[in-house]
Structures are given as structure tokens and as C-alpha cells.
Coordinates of C-alpha atoms and ligand atoms in Angstrom, one line a residue:
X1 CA 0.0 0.0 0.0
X2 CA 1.1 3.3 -1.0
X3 CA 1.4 6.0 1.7
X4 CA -1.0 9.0 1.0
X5 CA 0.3 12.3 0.4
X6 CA -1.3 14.0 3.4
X7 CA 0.4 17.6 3.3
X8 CA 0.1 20.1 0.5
X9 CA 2.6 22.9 0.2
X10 CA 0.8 25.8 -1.7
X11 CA 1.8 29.2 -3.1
X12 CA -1.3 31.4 -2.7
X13 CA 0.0 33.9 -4.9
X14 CA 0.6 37.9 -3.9
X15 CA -2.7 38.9 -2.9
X16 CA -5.1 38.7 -5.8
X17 CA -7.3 35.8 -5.2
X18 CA -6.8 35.0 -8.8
X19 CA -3.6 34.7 -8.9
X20 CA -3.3 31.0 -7.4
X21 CA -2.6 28.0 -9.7
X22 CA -5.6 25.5 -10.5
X23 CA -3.6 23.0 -8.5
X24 CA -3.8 25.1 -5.6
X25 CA -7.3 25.8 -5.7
X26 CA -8.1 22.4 -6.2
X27 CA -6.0 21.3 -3.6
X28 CA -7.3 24.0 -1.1
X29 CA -11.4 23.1 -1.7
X30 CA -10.5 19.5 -1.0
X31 CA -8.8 19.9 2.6
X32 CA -9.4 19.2 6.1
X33 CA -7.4 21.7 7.4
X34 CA -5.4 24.9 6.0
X35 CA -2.8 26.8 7.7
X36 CA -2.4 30.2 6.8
X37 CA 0.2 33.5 6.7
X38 CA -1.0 36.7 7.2
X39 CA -0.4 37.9 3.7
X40 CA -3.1 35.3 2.0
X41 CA -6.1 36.7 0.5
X42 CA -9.1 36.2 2.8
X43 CA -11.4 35.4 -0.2
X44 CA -8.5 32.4 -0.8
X45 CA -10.0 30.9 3.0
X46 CA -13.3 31.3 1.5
X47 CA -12.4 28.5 -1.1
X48 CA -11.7 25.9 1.7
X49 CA -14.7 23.5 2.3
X50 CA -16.9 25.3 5.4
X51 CA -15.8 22.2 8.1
X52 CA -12.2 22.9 7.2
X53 CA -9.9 23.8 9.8
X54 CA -8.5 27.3 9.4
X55 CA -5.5 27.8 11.2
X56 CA -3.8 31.2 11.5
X57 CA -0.1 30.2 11.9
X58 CA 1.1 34.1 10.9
X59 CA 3.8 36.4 11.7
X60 CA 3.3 40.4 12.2
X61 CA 6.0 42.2 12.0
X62 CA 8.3 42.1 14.6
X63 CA 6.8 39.2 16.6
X64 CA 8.2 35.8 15.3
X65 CA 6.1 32.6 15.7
X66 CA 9.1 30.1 15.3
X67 CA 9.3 28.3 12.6
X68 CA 9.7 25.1 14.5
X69 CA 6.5 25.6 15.7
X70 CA 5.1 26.1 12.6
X71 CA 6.6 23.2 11.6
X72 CA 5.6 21.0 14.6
X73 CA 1.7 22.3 13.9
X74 CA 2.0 20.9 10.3
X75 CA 3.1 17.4 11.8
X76 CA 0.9 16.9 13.8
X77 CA -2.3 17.6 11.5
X78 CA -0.5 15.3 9.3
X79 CA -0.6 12.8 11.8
X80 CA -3.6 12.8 12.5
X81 CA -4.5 11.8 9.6
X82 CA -6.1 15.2 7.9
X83 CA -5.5 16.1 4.5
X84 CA -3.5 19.5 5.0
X85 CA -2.7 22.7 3.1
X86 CA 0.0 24.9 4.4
X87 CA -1.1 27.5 2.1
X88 CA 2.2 30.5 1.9
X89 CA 1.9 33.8 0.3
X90 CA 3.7 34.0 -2.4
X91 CA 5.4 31.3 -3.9
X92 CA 6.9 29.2 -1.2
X93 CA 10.1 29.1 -1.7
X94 CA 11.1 32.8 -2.5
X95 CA 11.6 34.0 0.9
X96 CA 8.9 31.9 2.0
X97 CA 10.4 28.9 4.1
X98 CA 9.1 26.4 2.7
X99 CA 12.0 24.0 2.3
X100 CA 11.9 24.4 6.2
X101 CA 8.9 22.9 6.3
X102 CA 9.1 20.4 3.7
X103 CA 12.7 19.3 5.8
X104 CA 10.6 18.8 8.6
X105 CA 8.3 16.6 6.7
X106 CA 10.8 14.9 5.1
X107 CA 12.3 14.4 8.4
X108 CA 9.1 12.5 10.1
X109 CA 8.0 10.5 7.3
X110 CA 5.4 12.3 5.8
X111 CA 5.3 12.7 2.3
X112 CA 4.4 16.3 1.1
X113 CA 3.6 17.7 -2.4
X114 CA 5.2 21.4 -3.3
X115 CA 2.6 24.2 -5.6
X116 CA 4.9 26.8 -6.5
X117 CA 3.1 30.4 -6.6
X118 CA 3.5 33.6 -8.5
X119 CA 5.6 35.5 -6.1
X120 CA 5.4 38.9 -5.1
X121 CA 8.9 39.7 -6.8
X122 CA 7.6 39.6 -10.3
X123 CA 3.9 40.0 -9.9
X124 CA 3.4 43.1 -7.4
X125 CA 6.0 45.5 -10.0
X126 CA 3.6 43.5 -13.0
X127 CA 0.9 45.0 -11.3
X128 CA 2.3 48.4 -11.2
X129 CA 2.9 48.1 -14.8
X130 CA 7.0 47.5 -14.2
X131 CA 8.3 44.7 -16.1
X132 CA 11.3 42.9 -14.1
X133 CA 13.0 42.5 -17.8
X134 CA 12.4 44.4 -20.6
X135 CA 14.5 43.9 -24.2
X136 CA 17.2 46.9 -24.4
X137 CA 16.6 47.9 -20.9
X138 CA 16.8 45.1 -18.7
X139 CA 17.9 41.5 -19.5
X140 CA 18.4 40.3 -15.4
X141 CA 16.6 40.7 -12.4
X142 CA 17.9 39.8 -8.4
X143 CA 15.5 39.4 -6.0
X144 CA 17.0 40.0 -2.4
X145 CA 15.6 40.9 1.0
X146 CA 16.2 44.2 2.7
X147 CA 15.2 43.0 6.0
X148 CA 18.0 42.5 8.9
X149 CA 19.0 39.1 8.9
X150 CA 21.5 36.4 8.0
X151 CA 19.8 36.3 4.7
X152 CA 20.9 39.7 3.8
X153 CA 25.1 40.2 2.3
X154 CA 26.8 41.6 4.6
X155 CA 30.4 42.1 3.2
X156 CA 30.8 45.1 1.0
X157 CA 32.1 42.8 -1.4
X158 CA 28.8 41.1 -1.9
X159 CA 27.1 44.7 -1.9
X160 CA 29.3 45.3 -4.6
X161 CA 28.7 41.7 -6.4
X162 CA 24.6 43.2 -6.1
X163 CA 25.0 46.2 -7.2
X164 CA 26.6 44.9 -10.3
X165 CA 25.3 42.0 -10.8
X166 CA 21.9 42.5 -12.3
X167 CA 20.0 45.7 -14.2
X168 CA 17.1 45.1 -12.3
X169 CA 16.6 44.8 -8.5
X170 CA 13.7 43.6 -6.7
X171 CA 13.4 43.9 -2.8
X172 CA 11.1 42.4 -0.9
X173 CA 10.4 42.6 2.7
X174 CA 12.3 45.6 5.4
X175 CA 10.0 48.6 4.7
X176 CA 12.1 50.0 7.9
X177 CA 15.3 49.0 6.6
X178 CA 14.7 50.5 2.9
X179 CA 16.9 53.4 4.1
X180 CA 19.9 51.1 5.0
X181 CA 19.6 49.1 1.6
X182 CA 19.9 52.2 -0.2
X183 CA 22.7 53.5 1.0
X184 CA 24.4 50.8 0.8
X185 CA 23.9 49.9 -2.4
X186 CA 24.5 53.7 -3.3
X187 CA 28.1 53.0 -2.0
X188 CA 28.6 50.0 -3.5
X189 CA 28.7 51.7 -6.8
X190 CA 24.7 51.7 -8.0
X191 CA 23.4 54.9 -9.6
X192 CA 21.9 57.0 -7.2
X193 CA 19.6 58.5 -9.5
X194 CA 18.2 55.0 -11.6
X195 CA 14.4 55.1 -10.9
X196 CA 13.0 53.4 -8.4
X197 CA 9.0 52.4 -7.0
X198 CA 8.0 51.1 -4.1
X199 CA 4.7 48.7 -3.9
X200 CA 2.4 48.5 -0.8
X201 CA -0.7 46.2 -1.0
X202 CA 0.4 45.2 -4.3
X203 CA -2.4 43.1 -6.6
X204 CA -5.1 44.6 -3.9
X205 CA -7.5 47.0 -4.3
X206 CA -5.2 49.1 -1.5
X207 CA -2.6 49.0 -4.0
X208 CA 0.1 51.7 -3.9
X209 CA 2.8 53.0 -6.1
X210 CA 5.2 55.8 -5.5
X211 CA 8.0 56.2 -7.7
X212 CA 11.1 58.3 -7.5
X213 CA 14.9 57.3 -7.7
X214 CA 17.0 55.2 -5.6
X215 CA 18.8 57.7 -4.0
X216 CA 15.1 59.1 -2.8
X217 CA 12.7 56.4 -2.6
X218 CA 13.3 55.9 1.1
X219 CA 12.3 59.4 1.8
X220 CA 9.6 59.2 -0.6
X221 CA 8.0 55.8 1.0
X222 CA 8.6 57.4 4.5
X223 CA 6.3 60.7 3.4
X224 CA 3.8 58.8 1.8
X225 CA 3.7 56.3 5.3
X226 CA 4.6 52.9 3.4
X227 CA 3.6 50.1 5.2
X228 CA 4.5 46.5 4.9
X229 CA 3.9 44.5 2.5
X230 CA 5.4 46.2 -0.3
X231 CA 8.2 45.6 -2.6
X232 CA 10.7 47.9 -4.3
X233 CA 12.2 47.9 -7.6
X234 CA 15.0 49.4 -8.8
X235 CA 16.4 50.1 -12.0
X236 CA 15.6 51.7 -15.9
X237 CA 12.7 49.3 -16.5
X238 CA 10.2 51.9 -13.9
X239 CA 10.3 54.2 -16.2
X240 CA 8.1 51.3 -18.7
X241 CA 5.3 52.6 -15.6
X242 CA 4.2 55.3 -17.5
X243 CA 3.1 53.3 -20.7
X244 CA 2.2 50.0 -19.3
X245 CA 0.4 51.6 -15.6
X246 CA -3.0 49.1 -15.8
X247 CA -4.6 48.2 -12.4
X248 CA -4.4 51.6 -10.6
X249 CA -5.8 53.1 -14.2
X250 CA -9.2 51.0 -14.3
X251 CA -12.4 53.1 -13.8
X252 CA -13.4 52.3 -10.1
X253 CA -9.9 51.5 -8.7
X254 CA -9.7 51.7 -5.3
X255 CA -13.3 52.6 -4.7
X256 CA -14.7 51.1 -1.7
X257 CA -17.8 49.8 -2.7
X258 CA -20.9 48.1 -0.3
X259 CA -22.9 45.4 -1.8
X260 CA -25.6 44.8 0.6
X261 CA -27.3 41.7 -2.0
X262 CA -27.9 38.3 -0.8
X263 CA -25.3 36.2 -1.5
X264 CA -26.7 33.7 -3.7
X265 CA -26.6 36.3 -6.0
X266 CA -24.3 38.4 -5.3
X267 CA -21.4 36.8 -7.4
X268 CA -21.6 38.2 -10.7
X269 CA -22.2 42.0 -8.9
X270 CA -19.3 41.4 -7.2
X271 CA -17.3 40.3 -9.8
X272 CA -17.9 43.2 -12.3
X273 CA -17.1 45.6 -9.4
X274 CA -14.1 44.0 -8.9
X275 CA -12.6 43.5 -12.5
X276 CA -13.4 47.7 -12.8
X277 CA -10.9 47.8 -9.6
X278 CA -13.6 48.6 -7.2
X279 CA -12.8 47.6 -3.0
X280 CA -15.6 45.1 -2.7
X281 CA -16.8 45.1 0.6
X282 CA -20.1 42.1 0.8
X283 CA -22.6 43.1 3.2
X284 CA -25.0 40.7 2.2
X285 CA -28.0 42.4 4.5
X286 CA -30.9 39.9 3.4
X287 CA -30.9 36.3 2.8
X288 CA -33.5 34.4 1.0
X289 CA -35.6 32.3 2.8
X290 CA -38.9 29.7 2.1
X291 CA -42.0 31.5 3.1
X292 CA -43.3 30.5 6.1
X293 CA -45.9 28.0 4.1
X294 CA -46.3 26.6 0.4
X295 CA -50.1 26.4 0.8
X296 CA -50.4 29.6 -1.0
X297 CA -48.0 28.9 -3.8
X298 CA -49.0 25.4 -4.1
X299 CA -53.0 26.1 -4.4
X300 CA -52.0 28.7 -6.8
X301 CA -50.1 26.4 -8.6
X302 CA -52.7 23.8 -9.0
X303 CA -54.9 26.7 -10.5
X304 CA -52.4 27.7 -12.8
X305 CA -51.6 24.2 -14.3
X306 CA -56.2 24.3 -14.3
X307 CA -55.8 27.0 -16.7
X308 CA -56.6 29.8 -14.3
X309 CA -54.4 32.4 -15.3
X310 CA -54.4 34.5 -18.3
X311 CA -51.1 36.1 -16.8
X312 CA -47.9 35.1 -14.8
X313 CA -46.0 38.0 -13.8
X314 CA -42.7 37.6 -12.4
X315 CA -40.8 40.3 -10.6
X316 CA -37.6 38.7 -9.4
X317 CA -35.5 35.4 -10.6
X318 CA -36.2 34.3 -6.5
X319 CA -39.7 33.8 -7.9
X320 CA -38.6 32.3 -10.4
X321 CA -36.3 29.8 -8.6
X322 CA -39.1 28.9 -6.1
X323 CA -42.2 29.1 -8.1
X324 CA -40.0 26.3 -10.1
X325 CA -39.2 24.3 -7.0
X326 CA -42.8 24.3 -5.7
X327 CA -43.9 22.9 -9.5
X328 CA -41.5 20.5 -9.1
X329 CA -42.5 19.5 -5.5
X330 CA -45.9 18.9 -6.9
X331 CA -45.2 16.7 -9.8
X332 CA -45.6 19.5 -11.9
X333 CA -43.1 21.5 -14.8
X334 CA -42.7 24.7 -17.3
X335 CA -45.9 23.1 -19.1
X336 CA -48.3 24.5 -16.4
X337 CA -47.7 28.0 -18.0
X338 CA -49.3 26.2 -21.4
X339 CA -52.2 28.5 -21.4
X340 CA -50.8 31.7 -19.8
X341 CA -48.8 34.7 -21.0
X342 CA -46.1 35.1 -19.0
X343 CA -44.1 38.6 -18.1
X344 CA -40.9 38.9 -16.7
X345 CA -39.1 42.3 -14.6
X346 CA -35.8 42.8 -15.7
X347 CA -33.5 41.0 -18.2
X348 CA -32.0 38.4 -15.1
X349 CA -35.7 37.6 -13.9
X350 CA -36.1 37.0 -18.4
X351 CA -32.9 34.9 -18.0
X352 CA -34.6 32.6 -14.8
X353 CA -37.5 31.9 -16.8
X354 CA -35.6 31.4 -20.1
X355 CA -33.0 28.8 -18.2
X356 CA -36.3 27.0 -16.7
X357 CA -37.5 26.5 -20.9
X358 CA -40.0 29.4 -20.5
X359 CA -39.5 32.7 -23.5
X360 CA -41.1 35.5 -21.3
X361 CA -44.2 37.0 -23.8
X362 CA -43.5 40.0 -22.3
X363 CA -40.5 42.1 -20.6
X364 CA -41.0 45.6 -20.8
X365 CA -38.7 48.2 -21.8
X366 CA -38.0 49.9 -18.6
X367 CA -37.8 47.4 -15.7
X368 CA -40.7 49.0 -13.4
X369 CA -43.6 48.2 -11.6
X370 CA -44.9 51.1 -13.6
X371 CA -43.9 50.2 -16.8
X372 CA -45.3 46.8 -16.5
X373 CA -48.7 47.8 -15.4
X374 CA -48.5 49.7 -18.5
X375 CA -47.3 47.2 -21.1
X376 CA -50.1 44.7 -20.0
X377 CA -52.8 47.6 -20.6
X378 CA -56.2 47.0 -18.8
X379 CA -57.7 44.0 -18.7
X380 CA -60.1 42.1 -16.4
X381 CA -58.3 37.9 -16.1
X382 CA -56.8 37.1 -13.4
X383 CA -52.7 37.4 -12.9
X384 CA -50.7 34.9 -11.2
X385 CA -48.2 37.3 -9.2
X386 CA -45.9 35.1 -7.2
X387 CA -43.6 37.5 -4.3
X388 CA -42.2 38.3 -1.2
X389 CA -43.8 37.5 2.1
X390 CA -43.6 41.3 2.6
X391 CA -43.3 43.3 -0.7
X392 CA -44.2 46.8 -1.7
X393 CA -47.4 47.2 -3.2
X394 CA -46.4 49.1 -6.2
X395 CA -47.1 46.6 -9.0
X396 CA -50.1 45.2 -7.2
X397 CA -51.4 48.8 -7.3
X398 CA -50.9 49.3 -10.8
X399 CA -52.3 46.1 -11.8
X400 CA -55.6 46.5 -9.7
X401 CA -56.0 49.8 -11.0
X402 CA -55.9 48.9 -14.6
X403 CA -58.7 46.0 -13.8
X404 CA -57.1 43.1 -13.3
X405 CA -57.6 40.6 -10.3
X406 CA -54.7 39.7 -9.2
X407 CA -53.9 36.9 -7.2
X408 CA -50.7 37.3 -5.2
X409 CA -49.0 34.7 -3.4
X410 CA -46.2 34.3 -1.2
X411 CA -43.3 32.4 -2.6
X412 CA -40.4 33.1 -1.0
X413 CA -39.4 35.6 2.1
X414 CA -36.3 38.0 2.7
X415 CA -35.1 38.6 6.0
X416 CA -32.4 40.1 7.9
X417 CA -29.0 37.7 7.2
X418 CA -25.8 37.6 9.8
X419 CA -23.1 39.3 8.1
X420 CA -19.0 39.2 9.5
X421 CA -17.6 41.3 12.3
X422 CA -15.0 42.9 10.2
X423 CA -17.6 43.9 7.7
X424 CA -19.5 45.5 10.5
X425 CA -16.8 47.2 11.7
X426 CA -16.3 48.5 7.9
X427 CA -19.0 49.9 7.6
X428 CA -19.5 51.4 11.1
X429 CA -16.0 52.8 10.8
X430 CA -17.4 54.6 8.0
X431 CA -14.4 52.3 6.4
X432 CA -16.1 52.6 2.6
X433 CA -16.8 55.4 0.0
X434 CA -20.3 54.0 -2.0
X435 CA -23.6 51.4 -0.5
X436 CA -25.6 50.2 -3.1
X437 CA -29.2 48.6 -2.7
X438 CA -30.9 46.8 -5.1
X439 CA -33.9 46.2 -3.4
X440 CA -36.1 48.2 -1.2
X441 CA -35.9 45.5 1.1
X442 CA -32.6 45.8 1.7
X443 CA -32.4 49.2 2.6
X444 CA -34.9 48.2 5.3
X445 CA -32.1 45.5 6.5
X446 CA -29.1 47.8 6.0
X447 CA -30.5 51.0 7.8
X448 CA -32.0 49.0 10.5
X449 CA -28.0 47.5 11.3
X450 CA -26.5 50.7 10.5
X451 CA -28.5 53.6 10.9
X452 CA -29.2 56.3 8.3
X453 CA -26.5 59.0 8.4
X454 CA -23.9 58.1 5.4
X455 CA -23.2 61.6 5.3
X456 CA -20.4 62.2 3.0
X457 CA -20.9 58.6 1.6
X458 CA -22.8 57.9 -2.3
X459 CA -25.9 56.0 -1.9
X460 CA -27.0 54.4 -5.2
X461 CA -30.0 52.4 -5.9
X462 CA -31.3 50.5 -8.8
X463 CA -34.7 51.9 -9.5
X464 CA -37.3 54.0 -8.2
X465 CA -39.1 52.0 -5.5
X466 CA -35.2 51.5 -3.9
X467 CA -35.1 55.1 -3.7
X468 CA -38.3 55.6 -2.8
X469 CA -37.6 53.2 0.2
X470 CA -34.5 55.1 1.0
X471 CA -35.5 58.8 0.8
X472 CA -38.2 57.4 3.0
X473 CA -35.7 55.8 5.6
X474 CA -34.0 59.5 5.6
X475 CA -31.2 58.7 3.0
X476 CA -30.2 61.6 0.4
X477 CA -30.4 59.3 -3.3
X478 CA -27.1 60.2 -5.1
X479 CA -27.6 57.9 -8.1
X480 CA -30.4 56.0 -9.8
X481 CA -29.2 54.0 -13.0
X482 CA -31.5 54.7 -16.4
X483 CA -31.3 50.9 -16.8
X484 CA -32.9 49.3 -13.4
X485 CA -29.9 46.4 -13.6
X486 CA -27.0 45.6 -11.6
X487 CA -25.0 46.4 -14.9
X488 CA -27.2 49.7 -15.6
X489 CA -25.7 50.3 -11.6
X490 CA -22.3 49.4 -11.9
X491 CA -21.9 51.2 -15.7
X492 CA -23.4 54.8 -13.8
X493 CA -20.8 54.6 -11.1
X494 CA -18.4 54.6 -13.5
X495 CA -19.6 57.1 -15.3
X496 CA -20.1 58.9 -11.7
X497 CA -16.1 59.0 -11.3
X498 CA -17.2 58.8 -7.1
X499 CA -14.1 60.5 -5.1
X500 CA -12.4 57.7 -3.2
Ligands
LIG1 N1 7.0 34.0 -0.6 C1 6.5 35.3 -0.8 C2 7.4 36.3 -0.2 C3 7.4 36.3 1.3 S1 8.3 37.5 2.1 C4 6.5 35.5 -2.3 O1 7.0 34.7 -3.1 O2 5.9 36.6 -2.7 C5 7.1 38.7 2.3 C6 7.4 40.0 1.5 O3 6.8 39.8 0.2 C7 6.7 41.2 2.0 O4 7.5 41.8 3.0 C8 6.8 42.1 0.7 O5 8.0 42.6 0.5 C9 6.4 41.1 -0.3 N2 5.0 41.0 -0.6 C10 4.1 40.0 -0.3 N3 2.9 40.4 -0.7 C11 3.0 41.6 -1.2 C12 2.0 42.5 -1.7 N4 0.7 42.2 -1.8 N5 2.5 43.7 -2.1 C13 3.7 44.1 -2.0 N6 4.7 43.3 -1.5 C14 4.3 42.1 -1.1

């Protein structure tokens, strides 16, 4: 019998979620336990299954957990018989002690796997739009650590050797000691005035770039209040910054950004934020829950598949998703809608119904209660109107008005959801620059946790009745989108240009 492979070493990459391998992501949804630095992404933790063990085995600065420790923690996991991921910022072994660990395994018998990861030294400049190599500028690249320690040279020959040796430098770690490195290298013979960044947050949102030249950048990262992590880069290949500068130059970067939807669907929201360079920060306020009883839904059901309905009108893809459930719970499918016209709000409640084998007969042009009322006309049948336990009566309203009975059942209910402590404490620190609420409900939810004094903060809602729901919970409406979509929301931000 072959001995499993029970410990998993795994480059998380520099801080972009993205940026791990497929290996490493597969490797990290599959484990029972993960131990962690303090530089891996949170949104990387996420991956691992929800029973998975999360163990923070981190260093700050200054306060060293030993490595043997570290190493001792990994052995034991192994032991007892867990599938573990010792997941390293980084690539493991740049600066990232990995073949300590692996030793160690080595050592007690355990057999390990290694996942090299994009490290910091070539992906954090990338990300400030420095290339380490560059043809005609650049053709090598040192990485070394400007942190006190045995790993740094200390003779001035080998300061000499570095300052020599390559065109490009890259420095990771020893914000403090930046000043030190400098000079040093200064005296070993490196051009005081070759240009130089320094990185802080690199591949984040919090990213931060300031360039000036070697002989300066210490001053210049102390004025500015560089913290670790960052990483500096010296040499002629910074001055590429000013053509290839991406992913501080996309439309929201750096814009902290609320999204208070559910999360089941809050992905693609998210996403699309995120790719613009916005700060996501996921407030999901509301969850979406079963109503408190089918009988309603179900009896309406039965009526529907009796040909009851001249209409289905449905307002939200949760309607949808249960209204489809329900059907199915009761033997039923998409051919209960054989003799009704069916309406659908907004082009992701179109694309519920379309995915369930059902072409909408209607969506109207503007994605309102209003607007619907009006595309239906008058009429006198009867409308199958599946919603919320508690919604707003707007498109009830307008329907009854124009003569229609309508017959409105409860299909699904929103309520108040538990979101994280340090999203909280985001938001009560006043720790973001935009909220955005895509459903009156939600406002309800959101104000109710945080009060209604964003002063000094944008407050942008999809459509009308979200705005009506905020101006009436004392919020001041900075933005409603033309288009009453997530994307109509997202593309009038950018157009916006909020301050950060
Ligand atoms: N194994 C890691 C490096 C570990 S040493 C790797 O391959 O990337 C930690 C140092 O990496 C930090 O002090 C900093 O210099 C650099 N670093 C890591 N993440 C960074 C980030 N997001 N932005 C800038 N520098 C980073």
C-alpha cells in the first residue's frame, strides 16, 4: 500500500485571489485543514470547504512565531490523519520557508507535495505596470531581502557583487530597513539616480505605487507612510510605468464599494465591481428564505396548471427559482404555464424563466412596476403574481388599477441575514466610500443595522421604488441608474467618477 500524500505545500500567490494556480485551488477546496500566513487573501480561506480547519499560523512584523512551531503544527495535522494545506503567500520558496517545512516533513515521514506560486517579486511590480526584464533595458533581475537578517550580504564585497550584478533589483520585505539598503547599495557603486517604485498592497485594491529614484525612494516611502507589505524595484525598467500603468488606471480603482445583496446572488455583482478595480466590501444584508408556508403557492399552482391564469408576472428570478421548485414538488413543470402569458421584470428575472425552458411573452422596456402595469394595458383575467412575504405594493397597485384581479402569493421571504464582524466594523468605521441597494428590502435591512447617516458617503439604488424606500428611511439618493440592472448600476458609477 502506497502512503497518501497527506500535506500540500501551496503558493497562494501575492494577494489577488486569482492569482493561485488550478492546483492550488483544487488542492485547497479538498482539505481538512489549511494553515495560513497573514499575507493570503481572505477570499482564498473562502475557497476551503466550510468544516475545514483554518489555522492562522502568521507572523506580524516584529513578533516571530518560530518556525519550528510552525513546523511541529504541520506534523501533527498530518498525523492525525487530515488532508493538510500549508497555504504561503507568495510562492513558497522565494523568501517563503518552505523547504523548512518540507525538511521537517521529510524528516518524520510524511510525504508532502510542493505548488509553486506567483511570487510577489515579479507580480506586485507586473501590477504596477513594471516589467522585471524588458529587451534593451533590462535583461536580469535579483531578487533579495532588505530585511536585517542572515539572509541579507553583509560584506561590501557582496554589496558590490549586487550592485553589479543584475540591471534590475527587486526587494522584498524591510520597509524599515529601505533606508539602509539604499545606502548601501548607493556606496557600492549603484546609480543614485536610476528610478525606483515602491509597492504597498500590491495586486489589492489598497494598491500603492510611488516612484522616484534610488537615492530618494526611502524618503519618498517614508512621506507617503509605506507600510508593509510592499516591494521595491529598482532600476531603468520603472520608467516602462508610465506606458504600461493598468490596475491603478481602471475606472473604479480603489473605490470602496458596499454590496448589501444576498449572497446567492451576489457573485456576478461582485465580480464586475471587482474587475473595474472597485474595493468590494459584501454586506449581504438579506438572505433568501422559504416562506413560512407553500399552501399559498402550491394552491395557486394547482390553478395555474387548471388554466386559471391569463397572466404570470414575475418580478424577481427568487420567484422564479421557487415558483420552479414548488412545480416540481408537486409533480408539476414549465408546461403548467401552457395557457398563460407570462411577463418577466428585468432581463435576469427574463434569464430565470428562459433557463427553466419558458421565453417570457413579455418584458417591458423599462424594468418597473410602472412600466409593466402599463405594457399589460387593462384588462379584467386574473394574474398569477408570485412575491415576497412582505413586498411593496407598487405593482399590485398598478395592476388592480388597470382591472385586473390579481392573485398574489407568497413564494419566498427576505429577512435580515448575519453578516461578519469585520464587515460591521467596515461599515461602522465609515471604512467605505459608495452602498448600493438593489432592493427596497434591503435598505430596510441595512439602515436598520447601520443607521441612516452616510453623510459624505454615495448611496445608489437600482430603480425608483429602492429610492423611494431610502429617501423614505431618511437617506439623500445620489444615483439611480437609467437601466434598473446591476450592470445599468455598476456602468453609472463609472460614469459617476465617485471620489475615493
Ligand atoms: N513567498 C513570498 C514572499 C514572502 S516575504 C512571495 O513569493 O511573494 C514577504 C514579502 O513579500 C513582503 O514583506 C513584501 O516585500 C512582499 N509582498 C508580499 N505580498 C505583497 C504585496 N501584496 N504587495 C507588495 N509586496 C508584497
Amino acid at each position: 500500500m502506497t502512503e497518501d500524500v497527506r500535506v500540500f505545500l501551496v503558493g497562494a500567490g501575492p494577494g489577488d485571489p486569482g492569482l493561485i494556480t488550478r492546483r492550488g485551488l483544487e488542492l485547497l477546496r479538498a482539505c481538512d485543514v489549511v494553515l495560513y500566513d497573514r499575507l493570503v487573501s481572505p477570499a482564498l480561506l473562502d475557497e476551503a470547504p466550510a468544516a475545514a480547519e483554518r489555522v492562522f499560523v502568521g507572523k506580524k512584523v516584529g513578533e516571530v512565531l518560530p518556525q519550528a512551531t510552525i513546523d511541529a503544527l504541520i506534523v501533527e495535522h498530518a498525523r492525525a490523519g487530515r488532508r493538510v494545506v500549508r497555504l504561503k503567500g507568495g510562492d513558497p520558496f522565494v523568501f517563503g520557508r518552505g523547504a523548512d517545512e518540507a525538511q521537517a516533513l521529510a524528516a518524520a515521514g510524511i510525504r508532502f507535495e510542493i505548488v509553486p506560486g506567483i511570487t510577489s517579486a515579479v507580480a506586485v511590480p507586473a501590477y504596477a505596470g513594471i516589467p522585471v526584464t524588458h529587451s534593451g533595458v533590462s535583461s536580469s533581475f535579483t531578487v533579495l531581502t532588505a530585511h536585517e537578517s542572515a539572509a541579507r550580504p553583509d560584506s561590501p564585497e557582496r554589496w558590490r557583487q549586487l550592485a553589479s550584478g543584475a540591471q534590475t533589483l527587486v526587494f522584498l520585505m524591510g520597509v524599515g530597513a529601505l533606508e539602509d539598503t539604499v545606502e548601501r547599495l548607493i556606496d557600492a557603486g549603484r546609480d543614485a539616480d536610476e528610478p525606483a517604485a515602491i509597492i504597498e498592497w500590491g495586486t489589492t485594491p489598497q494598491q500603492r505605487t510611488i516612484v522616484a529614484t534610488l537615492a530618494t525612494i526611502a524618503d519618498a516611502a517614508r512621506e507617503a507612510g509605506i507600510q508593509p507589505p510592499a516591494t521595491t524595484i529598482v532600476g531603468e525598467v520603472v520608467r516602462l510605468r508610465t506606458a504600461v500603468e493598468w490596475f491603478e488606471a481602471r475606472p473604479l480603482f480603489g473605490l470602496r464599494v458596499v454590496v448589501t445583496r444576498p449572497k446567492i446572488d451576489s457573485a456576478s455583482m461582485t465580480q464586475a465591481l471587482s474587475d473595474l478595480g472597485a474595493d468590494v466590501i459584501h454586506a449581504p444584508v438579506l438572505e433568501i428564505a422559504d416562506p413560512p408556508a407553500w399552501d399559498e403557492l402550491d394552491g395557486a399552482l394547482k390553478r395555474l396548471d387548471d388554466d386559471a391564469f391569463e397572466w404570470a408576472v414575475f418580478a424577481s428570478a427568487h420567484a422564479v427559482a421557487k415558483t420552479f421548485e414548488r412545480l416540481a414538488a408537486l409533480g408539476l413543470d414549465a408546461r403548467a404555464f401552457r395557457n398563460s402569458k407570462v411577463a418577466a421584470v428585468g432581463p435576469s428575472t427574463q434569464e430565470a424563466l428562459v433557463a427553466r425552458g419558458i421565453n417570457p411573452d413579455l418584458v417591458p422596456s423599462t424594468y418597473t412596476a410602472k412600466e409593466l402595469a402599463r405594457s399589460l394595458g387593462s384588462g379584467s383575467g386574473s394574474i398569477f403574481l408570485p412575491r415576497p412575504v412582505e413586498a411593496p405594493r407598487g405593482i399590485v397597485d398598478n395592476l388592480k388599477s388597470a382591472g385586473w384581479d390579481v392573485v398574489e402569493v407568497a413564494a419566498y421571504e427576505t429577512r435580515p441575514a448575519e453578516i461578519t464582524d469585520e464587515i460591521k466594523a467596515r461599515i461602522s468605521q465609515a471604512d467605505f466610500d459608495v452602498v448600493t441597494f438593489l432592493s427596497p428590502s434591503a435598505v430596510g435591512a441595512f439602515t436598520d443595522l447601520f443607521g441612516s447617516s452616510l453623510e459624505g458617503k454615495l448611496v445608489a439604488c437600482i430603480g425608483p421604488s429602492t429610492a423611494a424606500a431610502a429617501e423614505a428611511r431618511g437617506l439623500r439618493v445620489d444615483l439611480v441608474p437609467e437601466e434598473h440592472t446591476a450592470e445599468g448600476l455598476i456602468a453609472a458609477l463609472v460614469d459617476a467618477k465617485p471620489p475615493r
